[in-house]
XYZ file of C-alpha atoms in Angstrom:
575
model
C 11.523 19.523 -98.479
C 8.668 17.706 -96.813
C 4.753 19.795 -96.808
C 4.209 20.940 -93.385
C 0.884 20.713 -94.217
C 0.863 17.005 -95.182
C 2.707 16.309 -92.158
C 0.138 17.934 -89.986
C -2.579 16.345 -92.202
C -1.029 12.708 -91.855
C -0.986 13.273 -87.831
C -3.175 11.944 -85.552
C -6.494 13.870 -84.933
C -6.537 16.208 -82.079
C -9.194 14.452 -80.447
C -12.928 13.336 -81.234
C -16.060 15.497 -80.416
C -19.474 13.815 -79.351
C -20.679 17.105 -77.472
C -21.142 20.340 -79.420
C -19.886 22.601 -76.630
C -16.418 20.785 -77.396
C -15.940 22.305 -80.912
C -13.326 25.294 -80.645
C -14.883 28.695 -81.014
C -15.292 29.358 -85.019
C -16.484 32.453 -87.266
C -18.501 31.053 -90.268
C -18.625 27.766 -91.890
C -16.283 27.872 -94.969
C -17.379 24.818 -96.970
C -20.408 24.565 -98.878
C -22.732 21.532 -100.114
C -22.422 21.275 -104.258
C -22.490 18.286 -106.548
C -18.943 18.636 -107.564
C -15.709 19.707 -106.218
C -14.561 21.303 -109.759
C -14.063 25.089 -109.886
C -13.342 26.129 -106.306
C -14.882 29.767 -105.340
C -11.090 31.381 -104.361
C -11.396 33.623 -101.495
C -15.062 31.769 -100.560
C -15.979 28.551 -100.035
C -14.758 25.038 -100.234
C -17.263 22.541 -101.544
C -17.659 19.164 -100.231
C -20.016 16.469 -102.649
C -23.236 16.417 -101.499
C -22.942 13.055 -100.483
C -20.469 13.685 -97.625
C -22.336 16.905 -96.272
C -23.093 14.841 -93.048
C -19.401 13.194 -92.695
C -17.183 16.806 -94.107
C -17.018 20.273 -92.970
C -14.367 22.500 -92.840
C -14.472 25.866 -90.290
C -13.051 29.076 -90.404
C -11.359 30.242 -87.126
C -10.002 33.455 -85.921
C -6.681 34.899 -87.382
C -7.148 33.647 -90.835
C -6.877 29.816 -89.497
C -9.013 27.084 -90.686
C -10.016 23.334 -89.083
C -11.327 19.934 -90.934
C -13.871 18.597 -88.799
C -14.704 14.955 -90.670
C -16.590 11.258 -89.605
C -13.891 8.971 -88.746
C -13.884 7.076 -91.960
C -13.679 10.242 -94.350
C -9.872 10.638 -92.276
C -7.271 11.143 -95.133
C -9.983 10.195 -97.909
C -9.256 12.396 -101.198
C -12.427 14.846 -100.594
C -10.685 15.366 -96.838
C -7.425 16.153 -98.550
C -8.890 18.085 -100.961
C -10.360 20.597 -98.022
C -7.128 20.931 -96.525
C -5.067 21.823 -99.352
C -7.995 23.606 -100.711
C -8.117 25.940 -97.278
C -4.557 26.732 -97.888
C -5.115 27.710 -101.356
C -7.406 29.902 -99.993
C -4.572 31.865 -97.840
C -5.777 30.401 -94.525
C -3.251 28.492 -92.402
C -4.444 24.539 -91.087
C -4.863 24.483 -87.868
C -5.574 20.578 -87.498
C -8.773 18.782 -87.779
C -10.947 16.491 -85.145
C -13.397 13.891 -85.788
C -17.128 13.837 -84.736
C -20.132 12.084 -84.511
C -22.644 12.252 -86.941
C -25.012 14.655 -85.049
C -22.457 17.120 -84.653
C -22.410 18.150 -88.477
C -26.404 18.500 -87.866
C -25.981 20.794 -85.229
C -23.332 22.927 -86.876
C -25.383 23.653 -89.977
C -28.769 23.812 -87.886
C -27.110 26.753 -86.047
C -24.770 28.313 -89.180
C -25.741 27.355 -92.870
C -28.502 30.434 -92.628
C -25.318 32.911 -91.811
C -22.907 32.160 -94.227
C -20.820 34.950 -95.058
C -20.248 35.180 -98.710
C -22.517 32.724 -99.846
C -25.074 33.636 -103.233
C -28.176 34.562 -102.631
C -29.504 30.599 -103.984
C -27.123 29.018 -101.283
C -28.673 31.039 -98.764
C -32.078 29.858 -99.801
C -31.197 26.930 -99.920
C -29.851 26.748 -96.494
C -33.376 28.259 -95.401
C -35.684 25.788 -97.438
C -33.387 23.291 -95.576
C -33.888 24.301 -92.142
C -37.519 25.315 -92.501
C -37.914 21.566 -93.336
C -36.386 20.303 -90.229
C -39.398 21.975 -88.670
C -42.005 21.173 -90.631
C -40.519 17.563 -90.165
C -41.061 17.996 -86.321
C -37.270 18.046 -86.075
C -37.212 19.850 -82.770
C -39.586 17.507 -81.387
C -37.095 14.636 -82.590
C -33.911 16.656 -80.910
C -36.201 16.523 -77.493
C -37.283 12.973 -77.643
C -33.592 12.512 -78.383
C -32.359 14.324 -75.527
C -35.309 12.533 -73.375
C -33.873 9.079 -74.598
C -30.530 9.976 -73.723
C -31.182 10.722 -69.980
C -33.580 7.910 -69.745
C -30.455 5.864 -71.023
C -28.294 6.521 -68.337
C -31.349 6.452 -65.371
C -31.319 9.877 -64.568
C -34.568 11.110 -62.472
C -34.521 15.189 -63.776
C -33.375 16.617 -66.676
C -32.395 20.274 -66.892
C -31.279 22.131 -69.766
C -29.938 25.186 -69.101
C -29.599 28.229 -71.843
C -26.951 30.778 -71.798
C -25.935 32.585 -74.748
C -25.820 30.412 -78.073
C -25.292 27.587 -75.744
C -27.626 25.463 -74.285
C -26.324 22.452 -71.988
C -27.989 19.697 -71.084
C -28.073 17.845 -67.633
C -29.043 14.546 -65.756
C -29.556 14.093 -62.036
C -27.662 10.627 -61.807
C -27.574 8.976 -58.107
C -28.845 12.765 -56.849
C -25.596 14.320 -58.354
C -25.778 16.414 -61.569
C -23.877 15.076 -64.590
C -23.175 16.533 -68.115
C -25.227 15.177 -70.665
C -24.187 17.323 -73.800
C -24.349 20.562 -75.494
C -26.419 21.933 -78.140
C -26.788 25.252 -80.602
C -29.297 27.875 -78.444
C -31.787 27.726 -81.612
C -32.549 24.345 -81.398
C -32.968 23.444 -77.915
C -35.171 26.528 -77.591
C -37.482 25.196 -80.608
C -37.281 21.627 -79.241
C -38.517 23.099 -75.445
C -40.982 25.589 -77.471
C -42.497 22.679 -79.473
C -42.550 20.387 -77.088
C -44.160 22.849 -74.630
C -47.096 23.963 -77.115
C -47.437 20.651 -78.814
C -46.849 18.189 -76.390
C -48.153 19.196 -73.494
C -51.499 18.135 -71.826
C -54.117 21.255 -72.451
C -55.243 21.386 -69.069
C -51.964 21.469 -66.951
C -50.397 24.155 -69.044
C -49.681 27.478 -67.288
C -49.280 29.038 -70.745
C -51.616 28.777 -73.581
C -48.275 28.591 -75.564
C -44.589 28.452 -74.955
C -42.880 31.987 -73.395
C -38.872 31.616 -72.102
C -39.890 35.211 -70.497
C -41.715 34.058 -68.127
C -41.814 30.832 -65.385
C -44.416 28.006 -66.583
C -45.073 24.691 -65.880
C -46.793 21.826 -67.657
C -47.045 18.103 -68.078
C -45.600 16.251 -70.887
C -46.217 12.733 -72.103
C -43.859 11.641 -74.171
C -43.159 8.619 -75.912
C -39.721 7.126 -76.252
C -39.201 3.824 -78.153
C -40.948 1.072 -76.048
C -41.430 3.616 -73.065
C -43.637 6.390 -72.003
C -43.227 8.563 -69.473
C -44.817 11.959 -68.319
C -41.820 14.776 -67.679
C -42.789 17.265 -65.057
C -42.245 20.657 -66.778
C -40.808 23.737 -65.058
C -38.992 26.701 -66.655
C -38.105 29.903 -65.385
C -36.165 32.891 -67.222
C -32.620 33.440 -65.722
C -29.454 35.751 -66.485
C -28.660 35.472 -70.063
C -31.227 32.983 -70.637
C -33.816 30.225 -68.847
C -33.784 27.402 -67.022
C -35.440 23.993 -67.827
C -36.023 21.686 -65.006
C -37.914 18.158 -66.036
C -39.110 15.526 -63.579
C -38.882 12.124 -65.433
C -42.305 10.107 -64.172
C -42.315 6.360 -65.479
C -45.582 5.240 -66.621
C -44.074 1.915 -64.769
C -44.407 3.185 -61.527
C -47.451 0.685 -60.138
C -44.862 -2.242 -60.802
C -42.116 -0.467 -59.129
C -44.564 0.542 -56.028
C -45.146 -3.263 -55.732
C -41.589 -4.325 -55.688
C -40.598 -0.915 -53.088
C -40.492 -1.613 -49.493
C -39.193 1.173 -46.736
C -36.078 -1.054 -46.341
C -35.361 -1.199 -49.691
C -35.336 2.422 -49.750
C -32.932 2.345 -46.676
C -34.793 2.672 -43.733
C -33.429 0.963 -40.670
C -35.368 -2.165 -39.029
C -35.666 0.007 -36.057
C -37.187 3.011 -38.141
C -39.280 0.184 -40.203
C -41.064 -0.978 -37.084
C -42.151 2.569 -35.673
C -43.652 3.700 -39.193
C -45.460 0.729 -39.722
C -46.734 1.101 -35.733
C -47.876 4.685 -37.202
C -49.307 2.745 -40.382
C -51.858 0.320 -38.656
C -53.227 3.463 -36.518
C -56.483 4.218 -37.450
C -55.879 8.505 -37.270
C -52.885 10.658 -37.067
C -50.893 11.969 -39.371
C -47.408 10.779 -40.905
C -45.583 13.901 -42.272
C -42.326 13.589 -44.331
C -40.149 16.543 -44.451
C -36.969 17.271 -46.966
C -35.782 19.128 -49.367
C -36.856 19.180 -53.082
C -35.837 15.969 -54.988
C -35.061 14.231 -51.522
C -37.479 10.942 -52.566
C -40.666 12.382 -50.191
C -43.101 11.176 -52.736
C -41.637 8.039 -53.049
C -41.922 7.487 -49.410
C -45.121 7.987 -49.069
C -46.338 6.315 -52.444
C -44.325 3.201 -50.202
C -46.050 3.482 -47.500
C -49.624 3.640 -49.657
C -48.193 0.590 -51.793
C -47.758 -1.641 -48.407
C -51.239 -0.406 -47.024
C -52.604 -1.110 -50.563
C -51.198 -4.713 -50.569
C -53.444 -5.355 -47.065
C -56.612 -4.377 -49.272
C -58.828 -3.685 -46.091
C -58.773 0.334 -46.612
C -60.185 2.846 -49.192
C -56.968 4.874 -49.815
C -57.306 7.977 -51.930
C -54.596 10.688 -52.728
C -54.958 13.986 -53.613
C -51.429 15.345 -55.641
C -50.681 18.097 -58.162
C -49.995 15.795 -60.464
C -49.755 12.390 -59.220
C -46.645 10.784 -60.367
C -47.576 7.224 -58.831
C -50.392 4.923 -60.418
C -52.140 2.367 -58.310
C -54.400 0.056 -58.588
C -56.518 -0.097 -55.743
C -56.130 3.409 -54.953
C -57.983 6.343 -56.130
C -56.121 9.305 -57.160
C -57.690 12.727 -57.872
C -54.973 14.692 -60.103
C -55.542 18.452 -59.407
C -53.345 21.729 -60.000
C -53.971 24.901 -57.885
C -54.457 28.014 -58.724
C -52.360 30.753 -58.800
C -54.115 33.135 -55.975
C -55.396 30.341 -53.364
C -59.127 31.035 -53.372
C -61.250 29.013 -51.684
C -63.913 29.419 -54.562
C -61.560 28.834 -57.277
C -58.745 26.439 -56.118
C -59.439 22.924 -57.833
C -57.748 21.857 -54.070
C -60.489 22.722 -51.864
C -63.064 21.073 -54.023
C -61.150 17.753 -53.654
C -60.551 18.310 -50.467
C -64.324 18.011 -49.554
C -64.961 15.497 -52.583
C -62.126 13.584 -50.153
C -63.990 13.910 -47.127
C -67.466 12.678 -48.760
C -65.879 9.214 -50.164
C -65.526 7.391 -46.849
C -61.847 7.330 -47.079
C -59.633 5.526 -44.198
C -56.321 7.085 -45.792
C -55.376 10.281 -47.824
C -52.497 11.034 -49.195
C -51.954 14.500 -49.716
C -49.211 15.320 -52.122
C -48.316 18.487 -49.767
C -49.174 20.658 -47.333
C -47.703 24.001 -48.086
C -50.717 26.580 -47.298
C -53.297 27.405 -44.799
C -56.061 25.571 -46.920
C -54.176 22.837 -47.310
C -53.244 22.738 -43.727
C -56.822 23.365 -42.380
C -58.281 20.391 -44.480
C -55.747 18.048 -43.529
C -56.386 19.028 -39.728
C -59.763 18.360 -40.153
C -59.570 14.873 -41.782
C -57.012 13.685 -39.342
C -59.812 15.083 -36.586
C -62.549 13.270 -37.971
C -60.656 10.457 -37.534
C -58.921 9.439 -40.649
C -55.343 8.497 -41.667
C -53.123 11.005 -43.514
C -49.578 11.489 -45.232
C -48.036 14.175 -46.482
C -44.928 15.916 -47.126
C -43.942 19.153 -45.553
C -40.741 21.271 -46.754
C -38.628 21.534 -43.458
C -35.352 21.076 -42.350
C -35.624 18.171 -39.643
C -38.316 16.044 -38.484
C -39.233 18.354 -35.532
C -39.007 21.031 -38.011
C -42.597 20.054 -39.451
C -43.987 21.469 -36.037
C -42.448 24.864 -36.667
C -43.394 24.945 -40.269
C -46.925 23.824 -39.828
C -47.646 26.323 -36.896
C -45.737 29.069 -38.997
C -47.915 32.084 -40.383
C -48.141 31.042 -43.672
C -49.465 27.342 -42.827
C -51.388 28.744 -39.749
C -52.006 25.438 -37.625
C -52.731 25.902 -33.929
C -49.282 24.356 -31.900
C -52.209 23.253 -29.377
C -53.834 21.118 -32.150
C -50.781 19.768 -33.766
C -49.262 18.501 -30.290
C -52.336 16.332 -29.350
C -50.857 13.191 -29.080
C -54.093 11.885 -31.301
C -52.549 14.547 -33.948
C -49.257 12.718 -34.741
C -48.510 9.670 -35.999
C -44.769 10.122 -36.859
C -42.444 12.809 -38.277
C -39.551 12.169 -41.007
C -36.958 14.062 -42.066
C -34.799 12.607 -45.048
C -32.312 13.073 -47.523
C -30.903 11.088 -50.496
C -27.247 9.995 -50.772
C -25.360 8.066 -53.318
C -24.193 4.542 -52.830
C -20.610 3.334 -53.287
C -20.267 1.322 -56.339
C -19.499 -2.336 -55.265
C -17.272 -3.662 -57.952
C -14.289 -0.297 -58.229
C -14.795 1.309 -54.154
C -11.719 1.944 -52.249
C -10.753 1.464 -48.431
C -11.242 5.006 -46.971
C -7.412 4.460 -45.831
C -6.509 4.937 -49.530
C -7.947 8.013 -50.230
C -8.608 10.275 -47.294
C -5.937 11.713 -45.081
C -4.751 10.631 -41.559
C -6.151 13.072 -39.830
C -10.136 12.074 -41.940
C -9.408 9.035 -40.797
C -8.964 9.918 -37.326
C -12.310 11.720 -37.073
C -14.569 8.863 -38.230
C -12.146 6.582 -35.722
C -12.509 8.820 -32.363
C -14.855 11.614 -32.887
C -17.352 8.444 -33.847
C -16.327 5.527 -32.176
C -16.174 3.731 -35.999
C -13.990 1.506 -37.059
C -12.546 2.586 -39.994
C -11.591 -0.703 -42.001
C -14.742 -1.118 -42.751
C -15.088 2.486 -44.797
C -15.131 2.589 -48.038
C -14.651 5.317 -51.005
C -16.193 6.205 -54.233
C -13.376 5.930 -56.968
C -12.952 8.791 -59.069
C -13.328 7.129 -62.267
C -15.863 4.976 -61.712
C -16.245 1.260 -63.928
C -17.724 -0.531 -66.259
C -20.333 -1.610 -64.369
C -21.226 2.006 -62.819
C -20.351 4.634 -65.430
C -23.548 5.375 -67.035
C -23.870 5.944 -71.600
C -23.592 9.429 -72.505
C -22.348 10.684 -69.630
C -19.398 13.020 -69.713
C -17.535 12.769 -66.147
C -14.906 14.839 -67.201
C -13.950 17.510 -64.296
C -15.669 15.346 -61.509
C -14.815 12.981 -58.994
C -15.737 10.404 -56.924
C -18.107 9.096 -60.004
C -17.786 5.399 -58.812
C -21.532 5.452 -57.500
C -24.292 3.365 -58.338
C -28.180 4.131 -56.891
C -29.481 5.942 -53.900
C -30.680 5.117 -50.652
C -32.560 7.375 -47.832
C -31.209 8.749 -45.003
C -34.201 9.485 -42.592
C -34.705 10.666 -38.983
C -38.072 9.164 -37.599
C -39.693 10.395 -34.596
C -42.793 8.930 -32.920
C -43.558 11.752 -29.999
C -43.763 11.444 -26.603
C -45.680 12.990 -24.472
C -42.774 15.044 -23.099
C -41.669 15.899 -26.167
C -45.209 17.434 -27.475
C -45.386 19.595 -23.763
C -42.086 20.682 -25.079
C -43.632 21.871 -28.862
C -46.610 22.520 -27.249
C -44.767 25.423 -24.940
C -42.479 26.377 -28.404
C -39.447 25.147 -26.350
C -38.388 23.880 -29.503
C -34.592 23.447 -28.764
C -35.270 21.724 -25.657
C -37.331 19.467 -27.504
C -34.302 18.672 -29.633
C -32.340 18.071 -27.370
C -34.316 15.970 -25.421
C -34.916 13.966 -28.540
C -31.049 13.571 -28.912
C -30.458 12.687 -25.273
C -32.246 9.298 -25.995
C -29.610 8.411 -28.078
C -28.143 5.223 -26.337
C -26.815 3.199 -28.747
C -23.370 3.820 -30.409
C -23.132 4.743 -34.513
C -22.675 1.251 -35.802
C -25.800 0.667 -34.104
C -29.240 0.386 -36.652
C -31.160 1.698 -33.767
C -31.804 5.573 -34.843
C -33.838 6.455 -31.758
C -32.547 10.246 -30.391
C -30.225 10.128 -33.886
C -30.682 12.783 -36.819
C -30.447 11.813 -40.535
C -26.908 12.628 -40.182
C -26.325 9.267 -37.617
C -28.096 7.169 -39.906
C -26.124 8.068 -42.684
C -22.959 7.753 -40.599
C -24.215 4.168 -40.107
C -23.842 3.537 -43.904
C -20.338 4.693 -44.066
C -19.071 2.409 -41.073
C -20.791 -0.183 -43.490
C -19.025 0.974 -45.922
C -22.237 2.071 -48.570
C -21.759 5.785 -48.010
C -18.647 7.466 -49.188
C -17.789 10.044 -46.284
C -17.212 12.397 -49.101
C -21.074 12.485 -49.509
C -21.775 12.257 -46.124
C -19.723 15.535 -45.828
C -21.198 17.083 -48.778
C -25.171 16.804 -47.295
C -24.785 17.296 -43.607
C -21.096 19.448 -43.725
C -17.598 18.792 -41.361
C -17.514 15.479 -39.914
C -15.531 16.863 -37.313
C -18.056 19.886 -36.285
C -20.560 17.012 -35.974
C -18.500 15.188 -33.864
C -18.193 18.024 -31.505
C -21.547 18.984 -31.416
C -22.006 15.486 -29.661
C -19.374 16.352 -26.991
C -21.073 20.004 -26.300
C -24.492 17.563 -25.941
């Protein structure tokens, strides 16, 4: 009679793990490290040669079951035999075995070889000596560079690890969408963020003195990674059952990627090119970009500094918390504000009127978000200087509303001066179709889709393209797991932007707070149709409907970030 166990052992593994989160839920490690496999501990451990620690490990599971988790060489070697029959032996039924990569046997006994059940009292010290030298050998700063490398390896621009229970999961913002980068033990991703936080961390822009998941803090980190450096924008903030980790990745590189950036390479129509860089060679006014968080703002108006930089005929200075764009040519005051705003105290207001004593021509202001902010950009741009700045609304004539709200306190008289306003952007980032695997939209979304983009938008549909689900070769990014996602087939972003140069009827209109009429005056000077570049009376949403009849912008995205095509369309009826 054949061994059911040999026949299960001979099988083909059940699958191969490269994330720790895919392990199957296990009690206790039941194999222990020795330096020979003679004289098996019945009803303890197995022992695997010291030799194969890293490649051999065998796990107890509920209801007296036990799984071989081995490197794929060590498959059907004697020493992997040996665990299986010896887990029998043992009274515990084989439940299969999987193969993994080598970090996964580093993670199991990082998080378990201190809580073996049953070991001696010398294994258990041993298992302690062992993982206090991972730390005195900086290995949590190791596992972060590591997880750093990683998301710098497949381009992602944040990183966010995110800790619940003995979990902690990794993730990369990849072409604005968030993608699985791996799992790890709670322990050490929470002494890789500690250490990295208290060790790493530049003195000055720490909110802590040292590391506290309790409470929010924020830092900046320089860290080195192989032949690259880059500062990650440090933000945490306690959460149910554990904390958040949000990391913006800055590249030391950015002055040679400024140089090479242009507001149509970013996306920007020729017809919304021409009235920004009308705004640009004013000598006053202000140029205000609007979104939401992670929308590319910055990188707008780091752009727009870039081009004016490359003329070399004004002083430019910026003023950011941090600055996250290097220039030559421009100077940039790094600052971080306090907590409570004073006047006496805020690092702001002191470079604020350091600003206005320099003979600047331009200022870049990383944002205005407060009434001292507000009131020292008003009175730059009214002493006759040029300034940009970001402003967290939700539409270009939004900025008016949020810079004469309470909290920002501008007067709507002021702001509405037509010497006030240079231009005001709203934008948004969306993910571009992958050239080499998209599909015709007629493949892949239903008649009735179709029909929307055809009549509710005047489009013509041949020319609309999909994401695929699975992606390629030539988009589908290392270490990614794009399991449980689709339309993956996406490769870089591009802006979506509304651009508004005011009228004079349309400041009477914000002048007089008849917002909506001003919005609907701005829309009524839509004339030309959606396949049209020219974006004058169109929101972000009708430039981004002009990259899917192009066949750039998967409507699926275009969906996602402005909502029902087919609401949209009817708004434009009810206009």
């Amino acid at each position: 009679m054949s061994d059911p166990v040999a026949s299960i052992a001979n099988s083909p593994p059940n699958r191969h793990v490269s994330d720790y989160a895919q392990l199957p839920a296990f009690e206790r490690v039941i194999s222990v490290v020795a330096d020979t496999l003679v004289g098996r501990d019945v009803g303890k451990e197995l022992k695997v040669p010291r030799a194969k620690q890293n490649k051999l490990i065998a796990l107890g599971l509920a209801g007296q079951r036990f799984m071989v988790v081995s490197s794929s060489d060590e498959v059907h070697s004697p020493v992997w035999y040996h665990l299986v029959q010896g887990g029998r032996e043992l009274g515990l039924e084989f439940a299969g075995y999987l193969t993994a990569d080598p970090e996964i046997f580093d993670l199991i006994a990082y998080r378990h070889d201190n809580k073996r059940t049953g070991a001696s009292r010398e294994q258990q010290a041993e298992a302690e000596r062992a993982i206090d030298d991972m730390l005195a050998n900086s290995s949590p700063l190791e596992w972060f560079r590591s997880v750093i490398h990683r998301c710098l390896m497949a381009g992602g621009s944040d990183l966010h690890i995110e800790v619940r229970g003995d979990i902690a999961r990794a993730r990369v913002r990849l072409d604005g969408l968030m993608r699985n980068l791996g799992s790890f033990p709670t322990r050490i991703a929470m002494d890789g963020i500690s250490a990295a936080y208290t060790v790493l961390a530049e003195d000055r822009s720490r909110s802590e003195v040292a590391f506290n998941a309790g409470v929010p803090q924020a830092a900046m980190i320089p860290v080195e990674v192989g032949d690259q450096r880059v500062t990650l924008r440090y933000q945490s903030h306690p959460a149910v059952g554990g904390m958040d980790v949000v990391m913006r990745i800055l590249r030391s590189n950015s002055e040679s990627r400024t140089k090479l950036l242009t507001l149509d390479r970013l996306g920007y129509t020729d017809w919304q090119n021409e009235r920004l860089q009308d705004a640009l060679s004013s000598a006053w006014g202000g140029i205000f970009v609007a979104g939401v968080t992670g929308s590319g703002k910055t990188t707008t108006l780091n752009t727009m500094m870039a081009q004016l930089m490359r003329q070399g005929s004004r002083k430019l200075i910026t003023i950011e918390d941090p600055v996250e764009y290097e220039m030559s040519g421009v100077t940039h005051l790094s600052i971080q504000r306090t907590a409570d705003g004073a006047a006496g105290s805020n690092p702001f207001h002191g470079a604020m009127l350091s600003f206005l004593r320099m003979d600047p021509d331009v200022g870049l202001f990383g944002e205005i978000r407060d009434s001292l902010s507000a009131n020292m950009a008003q009175v730059a741009i009214q002493t006759g200087h040029k300034i940009l700045s970001t402003v967290h609304a939700t539409s270009a004539l939004g900025v008016i509303s949020r810079l004469a709200s309470p909290n920002v306190g501008l007067n709507r008289e002021d702001l509405c001066n037509p010497e006030f306003i240079s231009a005001l952007v709203y934008q948004v980032l969306v993910p571009l179709n992958c050239e080499h695997c998209k599909l015709p939209a007629s493949q892949v979304l239903s008649a009735d889709e179709v029909q929307t983009y055809s009549e509710g938008f005047g489009l013509d549909t041949s020319n609309i393209f999909c994401a695929s689900d699975r992606g390629c070769a030539q988009c589908r990014k290392p270490g990614i797991d794009y399991a449980g996602s689709i339309r993956n087939g996406t490769m870089g972003l591009k802006v979506g932007a509304e651009v508004i140069v005011p009228d004079l009827r349309m400041l009477e209109l914000l002048q007089q707070r008849r917002d909506l009429e001003a919005r609907r005056y701005w829309r009524s000077r839509r004339k030309a149709p959606f396949n049209d570049q020219d974006m004058d009376g169109k929101e972000a949403w009708g430039h981004v409907l002009f990259d899917v009849c192009q066949g750039r912008v998967d409507p699926f995205y275009f969906e996602r970030t402005f909502g029902n095509a087919a609401q949209l369309a009817n708004s434009l009826i009810k206009d």
